[in-house]
CSV table of C-alpha atoms in Angstrom, one decimal:
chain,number,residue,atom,x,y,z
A,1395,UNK,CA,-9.2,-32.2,1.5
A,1396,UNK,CA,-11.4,-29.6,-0.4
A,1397,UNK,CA,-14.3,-30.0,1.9
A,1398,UNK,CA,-12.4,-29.1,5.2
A,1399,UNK,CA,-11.4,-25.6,3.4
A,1400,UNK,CA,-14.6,-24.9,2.1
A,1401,UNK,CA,-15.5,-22.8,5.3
A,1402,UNK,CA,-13.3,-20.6,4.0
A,1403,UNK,CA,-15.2,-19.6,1.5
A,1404,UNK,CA,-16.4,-16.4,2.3
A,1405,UNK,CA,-17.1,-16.1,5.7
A,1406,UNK,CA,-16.1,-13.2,8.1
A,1407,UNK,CA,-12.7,-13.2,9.9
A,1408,UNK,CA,-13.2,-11.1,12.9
A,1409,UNK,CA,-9.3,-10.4,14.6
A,1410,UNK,CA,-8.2,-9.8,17.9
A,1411,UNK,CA,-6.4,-6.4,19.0
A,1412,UNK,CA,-3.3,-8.4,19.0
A,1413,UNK,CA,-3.8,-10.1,15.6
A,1414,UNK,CA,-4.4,-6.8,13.9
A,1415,UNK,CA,-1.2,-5.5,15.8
A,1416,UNK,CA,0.8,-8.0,14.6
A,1417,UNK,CA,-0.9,-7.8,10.9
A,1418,UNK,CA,0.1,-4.2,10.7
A,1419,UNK,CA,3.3,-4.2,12.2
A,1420,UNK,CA,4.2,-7.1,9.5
A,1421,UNK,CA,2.4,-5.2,6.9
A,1422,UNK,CA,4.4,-2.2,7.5
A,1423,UNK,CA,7.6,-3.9,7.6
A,1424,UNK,CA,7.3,-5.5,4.1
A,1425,UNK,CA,6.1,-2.2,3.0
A,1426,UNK,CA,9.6,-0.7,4.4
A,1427,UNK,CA,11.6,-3.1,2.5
A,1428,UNK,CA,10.0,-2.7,-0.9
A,1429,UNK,CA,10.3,1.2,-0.5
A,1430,UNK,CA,13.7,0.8,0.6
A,1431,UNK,CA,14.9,-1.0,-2.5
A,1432,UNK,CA,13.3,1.4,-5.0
A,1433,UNK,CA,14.5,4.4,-3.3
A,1434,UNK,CA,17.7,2.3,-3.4
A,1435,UNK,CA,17.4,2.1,-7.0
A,1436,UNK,CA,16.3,6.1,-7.9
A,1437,UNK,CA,13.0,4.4,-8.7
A,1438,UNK,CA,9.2,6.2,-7.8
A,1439,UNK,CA,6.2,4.2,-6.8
A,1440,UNK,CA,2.9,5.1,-6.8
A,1441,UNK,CA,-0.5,6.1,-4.3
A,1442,UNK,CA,0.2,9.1,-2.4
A,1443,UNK,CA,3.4,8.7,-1.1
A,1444,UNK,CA,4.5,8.7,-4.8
A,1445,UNK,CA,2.6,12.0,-5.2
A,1446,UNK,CA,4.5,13.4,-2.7
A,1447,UNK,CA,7.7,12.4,-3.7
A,1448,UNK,CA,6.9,13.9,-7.0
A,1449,UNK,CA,5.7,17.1,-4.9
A,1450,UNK,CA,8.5,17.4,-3.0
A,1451,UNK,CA,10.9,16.9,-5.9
A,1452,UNK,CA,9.2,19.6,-8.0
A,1453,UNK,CA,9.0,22.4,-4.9
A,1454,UNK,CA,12.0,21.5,-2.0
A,1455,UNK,CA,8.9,20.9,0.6
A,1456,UNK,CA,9.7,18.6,3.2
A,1457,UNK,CA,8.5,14.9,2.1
A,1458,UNK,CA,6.9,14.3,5.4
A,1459,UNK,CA,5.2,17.3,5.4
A,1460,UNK,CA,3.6,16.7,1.9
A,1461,UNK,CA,2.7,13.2,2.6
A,1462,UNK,CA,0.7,14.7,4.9
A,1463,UNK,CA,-1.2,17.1,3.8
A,1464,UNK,CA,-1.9,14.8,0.2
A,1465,UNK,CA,-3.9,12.2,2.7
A,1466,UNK,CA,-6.1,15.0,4.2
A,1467,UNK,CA,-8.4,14.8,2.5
A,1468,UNK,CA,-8.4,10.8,2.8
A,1469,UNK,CA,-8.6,10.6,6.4
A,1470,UNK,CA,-12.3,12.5,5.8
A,1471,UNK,CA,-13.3,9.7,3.8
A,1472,UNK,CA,-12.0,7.5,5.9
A,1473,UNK,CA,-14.1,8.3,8.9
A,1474,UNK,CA,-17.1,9.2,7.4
A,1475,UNK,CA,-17.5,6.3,4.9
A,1476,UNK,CA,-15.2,3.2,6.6
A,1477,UNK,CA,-15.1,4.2,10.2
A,1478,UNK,CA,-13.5,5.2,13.3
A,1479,UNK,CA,-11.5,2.0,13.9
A,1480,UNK,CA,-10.3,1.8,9.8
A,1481,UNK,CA,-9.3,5.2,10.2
A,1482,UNK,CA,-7.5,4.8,13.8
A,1483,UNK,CA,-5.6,1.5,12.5
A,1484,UNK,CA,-4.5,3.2,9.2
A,1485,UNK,CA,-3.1,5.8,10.8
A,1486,UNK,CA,-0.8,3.5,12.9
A,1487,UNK,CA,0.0,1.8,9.9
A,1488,UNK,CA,1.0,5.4,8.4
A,1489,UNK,CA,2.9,6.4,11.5
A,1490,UNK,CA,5.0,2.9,11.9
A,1491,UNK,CA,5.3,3.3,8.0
A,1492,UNK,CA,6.6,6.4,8.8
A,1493,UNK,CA,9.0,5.7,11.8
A,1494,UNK,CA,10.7,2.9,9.6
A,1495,UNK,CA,11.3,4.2,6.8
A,1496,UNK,CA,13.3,7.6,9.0
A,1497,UNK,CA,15.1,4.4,10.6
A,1498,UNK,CA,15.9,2.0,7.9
A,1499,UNK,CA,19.2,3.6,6.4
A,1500,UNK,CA,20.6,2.9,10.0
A,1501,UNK,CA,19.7,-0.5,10.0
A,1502,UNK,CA,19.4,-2.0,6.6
A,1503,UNK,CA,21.5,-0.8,3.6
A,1504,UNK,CA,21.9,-2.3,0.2
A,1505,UNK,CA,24.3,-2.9,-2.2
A,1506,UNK,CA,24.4,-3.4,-5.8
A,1507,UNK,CA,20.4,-4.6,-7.3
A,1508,UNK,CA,19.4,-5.5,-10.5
A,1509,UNK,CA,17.3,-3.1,-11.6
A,1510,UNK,CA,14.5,-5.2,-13.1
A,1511,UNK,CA,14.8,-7.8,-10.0
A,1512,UNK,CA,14.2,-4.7,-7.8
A,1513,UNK,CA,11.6,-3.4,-9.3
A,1514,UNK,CA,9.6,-6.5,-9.2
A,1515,UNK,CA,10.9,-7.5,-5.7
A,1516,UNK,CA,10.3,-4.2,-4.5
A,1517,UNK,CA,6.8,-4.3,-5.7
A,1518,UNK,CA,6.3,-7.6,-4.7
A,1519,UNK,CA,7.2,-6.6,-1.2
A,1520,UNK,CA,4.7,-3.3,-0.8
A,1521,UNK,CA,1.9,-5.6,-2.5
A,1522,UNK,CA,2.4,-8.2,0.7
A,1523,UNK,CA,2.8,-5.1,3.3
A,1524,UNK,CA,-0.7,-3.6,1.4
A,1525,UNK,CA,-2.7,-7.3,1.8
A,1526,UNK,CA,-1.4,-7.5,5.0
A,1527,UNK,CA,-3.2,-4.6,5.6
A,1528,UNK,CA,-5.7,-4.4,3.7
A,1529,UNK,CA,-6.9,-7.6,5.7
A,1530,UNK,CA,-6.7,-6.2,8.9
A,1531,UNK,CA,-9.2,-3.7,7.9
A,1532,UNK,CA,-6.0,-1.0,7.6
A,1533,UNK,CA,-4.4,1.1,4.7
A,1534,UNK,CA,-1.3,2.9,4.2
A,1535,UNK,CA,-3.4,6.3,3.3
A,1536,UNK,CA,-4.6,7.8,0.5
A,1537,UNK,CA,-5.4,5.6,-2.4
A,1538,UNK,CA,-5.7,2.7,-0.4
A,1539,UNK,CA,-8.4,4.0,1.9
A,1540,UNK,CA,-10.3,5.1,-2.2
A,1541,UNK,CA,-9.8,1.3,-3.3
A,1542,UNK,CA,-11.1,-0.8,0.1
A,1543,UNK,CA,-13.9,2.3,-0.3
A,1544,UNK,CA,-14.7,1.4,-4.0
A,1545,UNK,CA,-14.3,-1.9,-3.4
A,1546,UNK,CA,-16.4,-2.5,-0.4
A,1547,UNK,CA,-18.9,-0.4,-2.0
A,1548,UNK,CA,-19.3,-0.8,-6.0
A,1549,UNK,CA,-17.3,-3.7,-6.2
A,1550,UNK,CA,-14.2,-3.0,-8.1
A,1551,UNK,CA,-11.2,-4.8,-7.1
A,1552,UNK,CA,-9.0,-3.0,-5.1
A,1553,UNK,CA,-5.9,-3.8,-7.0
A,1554,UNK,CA,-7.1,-2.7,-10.5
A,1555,UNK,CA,-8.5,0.7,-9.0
A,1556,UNK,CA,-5.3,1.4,-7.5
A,1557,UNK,CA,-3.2,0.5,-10.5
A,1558,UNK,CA,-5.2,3.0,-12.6
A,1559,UNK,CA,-4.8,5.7,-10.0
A,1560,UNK,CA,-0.7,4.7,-9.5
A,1561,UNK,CA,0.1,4.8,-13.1
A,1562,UNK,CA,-1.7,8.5,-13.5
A,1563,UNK,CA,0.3,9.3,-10.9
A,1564,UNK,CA,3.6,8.2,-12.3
A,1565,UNK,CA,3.1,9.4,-15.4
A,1566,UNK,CA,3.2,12.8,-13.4
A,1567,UNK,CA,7.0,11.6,-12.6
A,1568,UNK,CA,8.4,12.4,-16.2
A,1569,UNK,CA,8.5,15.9,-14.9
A,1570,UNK,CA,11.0,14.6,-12.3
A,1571,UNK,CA,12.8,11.7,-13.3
A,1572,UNK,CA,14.3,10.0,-16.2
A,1573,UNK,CA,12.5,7.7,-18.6
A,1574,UNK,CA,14.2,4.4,-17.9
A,1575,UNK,CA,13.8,4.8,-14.2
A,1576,UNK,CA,10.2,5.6,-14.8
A,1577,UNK,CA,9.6,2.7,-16.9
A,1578,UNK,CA,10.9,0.1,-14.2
A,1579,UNK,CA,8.7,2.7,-11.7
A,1580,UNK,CA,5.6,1.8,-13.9
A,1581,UNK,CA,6.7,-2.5,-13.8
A,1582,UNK,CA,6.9,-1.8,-9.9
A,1583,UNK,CA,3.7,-0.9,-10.3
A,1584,UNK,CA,2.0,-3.2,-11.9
A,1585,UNK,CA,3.9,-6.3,-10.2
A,1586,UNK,CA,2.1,-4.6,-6.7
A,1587,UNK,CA,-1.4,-4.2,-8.2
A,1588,UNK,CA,-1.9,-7.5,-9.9
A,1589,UNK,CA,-1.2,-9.3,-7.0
A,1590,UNK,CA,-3.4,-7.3,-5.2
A,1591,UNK,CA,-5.8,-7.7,-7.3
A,1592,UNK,CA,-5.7,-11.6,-7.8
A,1593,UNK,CA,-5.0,-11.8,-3.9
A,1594,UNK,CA,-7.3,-9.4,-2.2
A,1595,UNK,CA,-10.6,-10.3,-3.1
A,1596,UNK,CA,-13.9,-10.1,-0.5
A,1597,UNK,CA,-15.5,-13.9,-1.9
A,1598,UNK,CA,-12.4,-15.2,-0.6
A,1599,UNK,CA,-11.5,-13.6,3.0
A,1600,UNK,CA,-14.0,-11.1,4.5
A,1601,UNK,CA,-12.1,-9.4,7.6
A,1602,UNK,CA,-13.6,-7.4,10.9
């Protein structure tokens, strides 16, 4: 049984249009759900859409309008150091992202969540939408397109590089939110990055 999975071992995946549509579309859905519950719950998560929350908490900008402008300067390193066809899919991902998450109140609600079970649900559910991604050579944006870019170039796993970044990032949220919501914030966190970080490794699945 080892033996017939031992192709696996690092050796390129190359997709189809329609596999990466369908990776992304998955990966975004997933990604949807985990924000929905913390949102749900009053909680923050990290990478740039947490910065613009934070942002848009701290000045009334629209939310939309900040997300924005935060992965600027992303989308220039996107292009010049991962590509035209990275860059094109992430920004699919980041405008499905974007459509669901305007949508999802009509179409799935919540009721009462334990706050610890949604925290690590919730970040169990964005770390799935990120792999999803993240293996059809896609991001969400801003720190994800850093991490695959770190990764792919020095080496360091994605998932640790974008735990550092997320918890500077939420420790920007004490300016915005209370202490117990930030704490459960920060577990959401780190349930997201260690799993990316044991799952999304290059040795095991190399994606084109």
């Amino acid at each position: 049984m080892a033996r017939s999975f031992g192709a696996w071992s690092a050796t390129a995946t190359h997709h189809s249009p329609l596999e990466d549509a369908q990776g992304i579309l998955t990966g975004a859905i997933l990604t949807a759900m985990g924000l929905s519950i913390l949102a749900h719950l009053g909680f923050l998560t990290g990478g740039t859409a947490g910065l613009a929350l934070i942002l848009s908490y701290a000045t009334g900008w629209n939310v939309g309008l900040v997300f924005f402008l935060v992965n600027l300067p992303f989308y220039g390193l996107a292009i010049g150091r991962m590509g035209w066809h990275f860059t094109i899919k992430t920004f699919l991902a980041v405008a499905l992202l974007s459509a669901m998450t305007a949508l999802q109140p009509d179409y799935f609600t919540l009721g009462t969540v334990n706050p610890l079970i949604g925290a690590v649900l919730g970040g169990l559910l964005i770390g799935f939408g990120l792999l999803a991604m993240f293996r059809h050579r896609a991001s969400l944006g801003g720190v994800g397109i850093l991490a695959i870019y770190l990764q792919d170039r020095l080496g360091w796993k994605a998932g640790y590089t974008q735990l550092a970044i997320d918890l500077a990032i939420l420790a920007l949220s004490f300016t915005v939110a209370e202490p117990a919501a930030i704490a459960y914030s920060v577990l959401g966190a780190v349930v997201l990055n260690l799993f990316l970080a044991v799952n999304h490794r290059p040795d095991r699945y190399i994606a084109a």
